[in-house]
Amino acid sequence: MLEALLRLQRHLVENPSRGRSYEILSFMVKTGLARPDCTEKLTFEAKTLLAGCGTAVEQEMDPKTWVPSISILRRALCLAQVACFEQRLQLGYQPGGGRGNVSLYWLELESEGGLAQAAENPSPIVLYRRSANGTIRPSLVARLFLRDGEMRNLSARGLTFLSSILLSSALWIAMLGMMLLNLALRDGPITMGSLITLCLTLVGFVFIWREVYSPWFRVIDDCVVKAPHWVSAFKEVNCELEMFRHEKYRWTRLVRFSADCPICGSNIELQSGKPDQNPPLVGRCVESPHAHVYSFDRMTLRGVYLGPTMASLKDY
């Protein structure tokens, strides 16, 4: 048991992966090795795994929701152990049920049934998580209108901001038109300086339009778009803008959609569908963004596999 734990720990250190499943495995291995007797069975509750691996924001989540499914954890454990003649580890699981009965997880030496368990094909369906309201911190500028990370569109604050976006985008287009007209009416032949000025003007216009104005127009039709970098705080990465209806009003909020990859156990983030997918947003595994690709449904928080033909685990 000790040798198997040390081999798994060494592999996780030498091959770091971004994913909740691998963080949980590292925590279980580290805790198991810290005991005087590593051969004794050590069980973990979901709340223990959350307390040991979750961030400060995630500590408020339901532990049963935070911990990935047992199939994803077993998949990650299988991929984290290189093929060898020595006996490997498997993940034991006892589902909870009823009052006072909690789910338990533990590491143990692989039994004969472990090989069949590890050879199961991964599920083609992923379950997305939506971050709680106020979890994603807006930037100092965005806090003026996205108080606590959200705003009601028809409130005074929302109307002021949306009107400013509409007015400033119109002024931005007018400025581009004036600069192009000025270049067109300039006397004399076209010079290299004029061409450089034209190129810089067009590149600057496209960049500002995509980063500042375009997401606020697209979110009306798409409901979910990638948030501009200037809207979220510096430490907040990979978050989205979501427009939704609550009771009689429409709201806009900063949110993050994520999931656990059923193929490798890493994190799934929403990214652009281009160039290999048709939908505007798809779920991409951070460790294999072009092979482990999934659709995204905002209402059901589910997605199906969109990547290339998926081999069984025996072929990996």
Coordinates of C-alpha atoms in Angstrom, one line a residue:
M1 CA 0.0 0.0 0.0
L2 CA 2.8 2.4 0.9
E3 CA 4.6 1.8 -2.4
A4 CA 1.4 2.4 -4.4
L5 CA 0.7 5.6 -2.5
L6 CA 4.3 6.9 -3.1
R7 CA 4.1 6.0 -6.9
L8 CA 0.8 7.9 -7.2
Q9 CA 2.2 10.9 -5.3
R10 CA 5.3 11.0 -7.5
H11 CA 3.2 10.8 -10.7
L12 CA 0.9 13.7 -9.5
V13 CA 3.9 15.8 -8.6
E14 CA 5.8 15.1 -11.9
N15 CA 2.6 15.5 -14.1
P16 CA 0.5 18.3 -12.6
S17 CA -3.0 18.6 -14.0
R18 CA -5.5 21.4 -13.5
G19 CA -8.6 19.7 -12.2
R20 CA -10.7 19.2 -9.1
S21 CA -10.3 15.4 -9.3
Y22 CA -6.5 15.6 -9.2
E23 CA -6.5 18.0 -6.3
I24 CA -8.7 15.5 -4.4
L25 CA -6.4 12.6 -5.2
S26 CA -3.4 14.6 -4.1
F27 CA -5.1 15.5 -0.8
M28 CA -6.1 11.9 -0.2
V29 CA -2.6 10.6 -0.9
K30 CA -0.9 13.3 1.2
T31 CA -3.2 12.6 4.1
G32 CA -2.7 8.9 3.8
L33 CA 1.0 9.1 3.8
A34 CA 1.0 11.4 6.8
R35 CA -0.4 8.6 9.0
P36 CA 1.9 6.3 11.0
D37 CA 0.2 3.2 9.5
C38 CA -0.5 3.6 5.8
T39 CA -2.0 0.2 5.5
E40 CA -5.0 1.1 7.6
K41 CA -8.2 2.1 5.6
L42 CA -8.8 5.9 5.7
T43 CA -12.2 7.2 4.6
F44 CA -13.0 10.7 3.6
E45 CA -16.4 12.5 3.7
A46 CA -17.3 14.9 0.9
K47 CA -17.1 17.8 3.4
T48 CA -13.6 16.8 4.4
L49 CA -12.5 16.8 0.7
L50 CA -14.1 20.2 0.2
A51 CA -12.4 21.6 3.4
G52 CA -9.0 20.2 2.3
C53 CA -9.1 21.2 -1.4
G54 CA -11.7 23.9 -2.0
T55 CA -11.0 27.6 -2.3
A56 CA -12.5 30.2 0.1
V57 CA -15.4 30.8 -2.2
E58 CA -16.0 27.1 -2.8
Q59 CA -16.3 26.5 1.0
E60 CA -19.8 27.8 0.8
M61 CA -20.9 25.2 -1.7
D62 CA -22.7 21.9 -1.0
P63 CA -20.0 19.3 -0.6
K64 CA -22.0 16.7 -2.5
T65 CA -22.2 19.1 -5.4
W66 CA -18.6 20.2 -5.2
V67 CA -17.1 16.7 -5.3
P68 CA -17.0 15.2 -8.9
S69 CA -18.9 12.1 -9.6
I70 CA -17.3 8.8 -8.6
S71 CA -16.8 7.8 -12.3
I72 CA -14.8 10.9 -13.0
L73 CA -12.7 10.4 -9.9
R74 CA -12.0 6.8 -10.8
R75 CA -11.1 7.9 -14.3
A76 CA -8.6 10.4 -13.1
L77 CA -7.0 7.9 -10.7
C78 CA -6.6 5.4 -13.5
L79 CA -5.0 8.0 -15.8
A80 CA -2.7 9.1 -12.9
Q81 CA -1.2 5.6 -12.5
V82 CA 1.2 4.5 -15.2
A83 CA 0.9 0.9 -16.4
C84 CA 3.2 -1.3 -14.4
F85 CA 3.5 -4.8 -13.0
E86 CA 3.1 -3.5 -9.4
Q87 CA -0.4 -3.5 -7.8
R88 CA -2.1 -0.2 -8.3
L89 CA -4.7 1.8 -6.3
Q90 CA -8.4 2.0 -6.8
L91 CA -11.0 4.4 -5.4
G92 CA -13.4 2.9 -3.0
Y93 CA -16.8 4.5 -2.6
Q94 CA -19.8 4.0 -0.3
P95 CA -22.8 6.1 -1.3
G96 CA -24.7 7.8 1.4
G97 CA -28.4 7.7 1.9
G98 CA -30.9 8.7 4.5
R99 CA -30.3 10.9 7.5
G100 CA -26.9 10.7 9.0
N101 CA -25.5 8.4 6.3
V102 CA -22.8 10.3 4.3
S103 CA -20.9 9.2 1.2
L104 CA -17.4 7.9 1.9
Y105 CA -14.3 7.8 -0.3
W106 CA -11.1 5.9 0.2
L107 CA -8.0 4.6 -1.6
E108 CA -7.2 0.9 -1.5
L109 CA -5.2 -1.6 -3.5
E110 CA -6.7 -2.7 -6.7
S111 CA -8.8 -5.8 -6.7
E112 CA -9.7 -8.0 -9.7
G113 CA -12.9 -6.0 -10.2
G114 CA -10.8 -2.8 -10.4
L115 CA -9.6 -3.6 -13.9
A116 CA -13.2 -3.8 -15.3
Q117 CA -14.1 -0.8 -13.3
A118 CA -11.3 1.3 -14.9
A119 CA -12.0 0.0 -18.4
E120 CA -15.5 1.6 -18.5
N121 CA -15.9 4.2 -21.3
P122 CA -16.4 7.8 -20.0
S123 CA -19.8 9.3 -20.1
P124 CA -20.5 11.5 -23.2
I125 CA -22.5 14.0 -21.0
V126 CA -21.1 16.7 -18.8
L127 CA -22.9 18.5 -16.0
Y128 CA -22.0 22.2 -15.7
R129 CA -22.0 24.3 -12.5
R130 CA -23.1 27.9 -12.4
S131 CA -21.3 30.0 -9.8
A132 CA -23.4 31.6 -7.1
N133 CA -24.5 35.2 -7.3
G134 CA -21.7 37.6 -6.1
T135 CA -19.0 35.0 -6.4
I136 CA -17.2 36.7 -9.3
R137 CA -15.8 40.0 -8.3
P138 CA -16.2 42.9 -10.8
S139 CA -13.4 45.4 -11.5
L140 CA -13.3 48.8 -9.8
V141 CA -14.9 50.4 -12.9
A142 CA -17.5 47.7 -13.3
R143 CA -18.6 48.0 -9.6
L144 CA -20.2 51.3 -10.5
F145 CA -23.0 49.4 -12.3
L146 CA -22.5 45.7 -11.5
R147 CA -23.0 45.9 -7.8
D148 CA -22.4 42.5 -6.2
G149 CA -21.7 41.2 -9.8
E150 CA -25.2 41.9 -11.2
M151 CA -27.6 44.6 -12.2
R152 CA -31.3 44.9 -13.2
N153 CA -31.3 46.2 -16.8
L154 CA -34.3 48.6 -16.3
S155 CA -33.1 50.1 -13.1
A156 CA -31.6 53.6 -13.0
R157 CA -28.1 52.1 -12.7
G158 CA -28.8 49.6 -15.6
L159 CA -30.4 52.2 -17.9
T160 CA -27.5 54.6 -17.3
F161 CA -24.9 52.1 -18.1
L162 CA -26.6 50.6 -21.1
S163 CA -27.3 54.0 -22.5
S164 CA -23.7 55.0 -22.0
I165 CA -22.6 51.8 -23.9
L166 CA -25.0 52.6 -26.8
L167 CA -23.9 56.3 -26.9
S168 CA -20.2 55.7 -26.7
S169 CA -20.3 52.9 -29.3
A170 CA -22.1 55.3 -31.7
L171 CA -19.4 58.0 -31.0
W172 CA -16.7 55.4 -31.5
I173 CA -18.1 54.6 -35.0
A174 CA -18.5 58.3 -35.8
M175 CA -14.8 58.9 -34.8
L176 CA -13.7 56.1 -37.1
G177 CA -15.8 57.5 -39.9
M178 CA -14.2 61.0 -39.4
M179 CA -10.7 59.6 -39.4
L180 CA -11.3 57.7 -42.6
L181 CA -12.9 60.7 -44.2
N182 CA -9.9 62.8 -43.2
L183 CA -7.5 60.3 -44.8
A184 CA -9.6 60.2 -47.9
L185 CA -9.8 64.0 -48.4
R186 CA -6.1 64.5 -47.7
D187 CA -4.4 66.2 -50.7
G188 CA -1.5 64.5 -52.5
P189 CA -0.6 60.9 -53.2
I190 CA -1.0 58.1 -50.6
T191 CA 2.1 57.8 -48.5
M192 CA 3.4 55.1 -46.3
G193 CA 2.6 57.2 -43.3
S194 CA -1.0 57.4 -44.5
L195 CA -1.2 53.6 -44.9
I196 CA 0.3 53.0 -41.4
T197 CA -2.2 55.5 -39.9
L198 CA -5.1 53.7 -41.7
C199 CA -3.9 50.2 -40.5
L200 CA -3.4 51.4 -36.9
T201 CA -6.8 53.1 -36.9
L202 CA -8.6 50.0 -38.2
V203 CA -6.8 47.6 -35.8
G204 CA -7.5 49.9 -32.8
F205 CA -11.1 50.2 -33.7
V206 CA -11.6 46.4 -34.1
F207 CA -9.8 45.7 -30.8
I208 CA -11.8 48.3 -28.8
W209 CA -15.0 47.2 -30.4
R210 CA -14.5 43.5 -29.5
E211 CA -13.2 44.1 -26.0
V212 CA -15.5 46.9 -24.8
Y213 CA -18.7 47.2 -26.9
S214 CA -19.5 44.0 -28.8
P215 CA -20.1 41.6 -25.8
W216 CA -22.9 43.9 -24.5
F217 CA -24.7 43.7 -27.9
R218 CA -24.2 40.0 -28.3
V219 CA -25.4 39.0 -24.8
I220 CA -28.9 40.2 -25.7
D221 CA -29.3 37.5 -28.3
D222 CA -26.9 34.8 -27.0
C223 CA -27.8 35.2 -23.3
V224 CA -24.2 34.0 -22.4
V225 CA -21.0 35.5 -23.7
K226 CA -17.4 35.7 -22.5
A227 CA -17.0 38.7 -20.2
P228 CA -14.6 41.5 -21.4
H229 CA -11.4 41.5 -19.4
W230 CA -12.0 45.0 -18.0
V231 CA -15.3 43.9 -16.4
S232 CA -13.9 41.4 -13.9
A233 CA -11.3 41.8 -11.2
F234 CA -7.7 41.1 -12.1
K235 CA -7.6 37.8 -10.2
E236 CA -10.8 36.6 -11.8
V237 CA -10.1 34.7 -15.0
N238 CA -12.4 33.0 -17.5
C239 CA -15.9 34.3 -16.5
E240 CA -19.0 35.1 -18.5
L241 CA -21.7 37.6 -18.8
E242 CA -25.2 36.1 -18.5
M243 CA -28.5 37.9 -19.3
F244 CA -31.5 36.2 -17.7
R245 CA -35.1 36.9 -16.7
H246 CA -36.1 36.9 -13.1
E247 CA -39.8 37.5 -12.3
K248 CA -40.8 40.6 -14.5
Y249 CA -37.3 42.0 -15.1
R250 CA -34.2 41.1 -17.1
W251 CA -30.8 41.1 -15.3
T252 CA -27.2 40.9 -16.3
R253 CA -24.6 39.3 -14.1
L254 CA -21.0 38.1 -14.0
V255 CA -20.9 34.3 -13.7
R256 CA -18.7 31.3 -14.3
F257 CA -19.8 28.1 -15.9
S258 CA -17.5 25.1 -15.3
A259 CA -17.6 21.3 -15.3
D260 CA -15.4 18.2 -14.7
C261 CA -14.1 16.5 -17.9
P262 CA -15.4 12.9 -17.9
I263 CA -12.5 11.8 -20.0
C264 CA -9.5 13.0 -18.0
G265 CA -11.0 14.6 -14.8
S266 CA -9.6 18.1 -15.5
N267 CA -11.6 21.3 -15.5
I268 CA -13.9 22.3 -18.4
E269 CA -14.3 26.0 -19.2
L270 CA -16.4 27.9 -21.7
Q271 CA -14.4 29.0 -24.7
S272 CA -15.1 30.2 -28.2
G273 CA -16.4 27.5 -30.6
K274 CA -14.2 28.7 -33.4
P275 CA -12.4 27.4 -35.4
D276 CA -13.4 23.7 -35.1
Q277 CA -17.0 24.1 -33.7
N278 CA -20.1 25.9 -34.9
P279 CA -21.7 27.0 -31.6
P280 CA -20.4 30.4 -30.3
L281 CA -19.5 28.9 -26.9
V282 CA -18.4 25.3 -26.1
G283 CA -16.9 23.6 -23.1
R284 CA -13.2 22.9 -23.5
C285 CA -11.1 20.8 -21.2
V286 CA -8.1 23.0 -20.0
E287 CA -5.7 20.1 -20.5
S288 CA -7.0 19.0 -24.0
P289 CA -9.0 21.9 -25.4
H290 CA -9.3 20.6 -29.0
A291 CA -9.9 16.9 -28.2
H292 CA -12.2 17.1 -25.2
V293 CA -14.9 19.4 -26.4
Y294 CA -18.6 19.5 -25.2
S295 CA -21.7 21.5 -26.1
F296 CA -23.2 23.9 -23.6
D297 CA -26.9 24.4 -22.7
R298 CA -27.5 27.2 -20.3
M299 CA -31.0 26.1 -19.3
T300 CA -30.3 22.4 -18.6
L301 CA -26.6 22.9 -17.6
R302 CA -25.7 19.9 -19.7
G303 CA -23.5 19.2 -22.6
V304 CA -22.7 16.4 -25.0
Y305 CA -19.3 15.3 -26.5
L306 CA -18.4 17.2 -29.7
G307 CA -14.8 16.2 -30.1
P308 CA -13.2 13.5 -32.4
T309 CA -14.2 9.9 -32.1
M310 CA -13.5 8.8 -28.6
A311 CA -11.5 5.6 -28.0
S312 CA -12.1 3.4 -25.0
L313 CA -9.9 3.7 -22.0
K314 CA -8.0 0.6 -23.0
D315 CA -6.8 2.4 -26.1
Y316 CA -5.4 5.5 -24.2

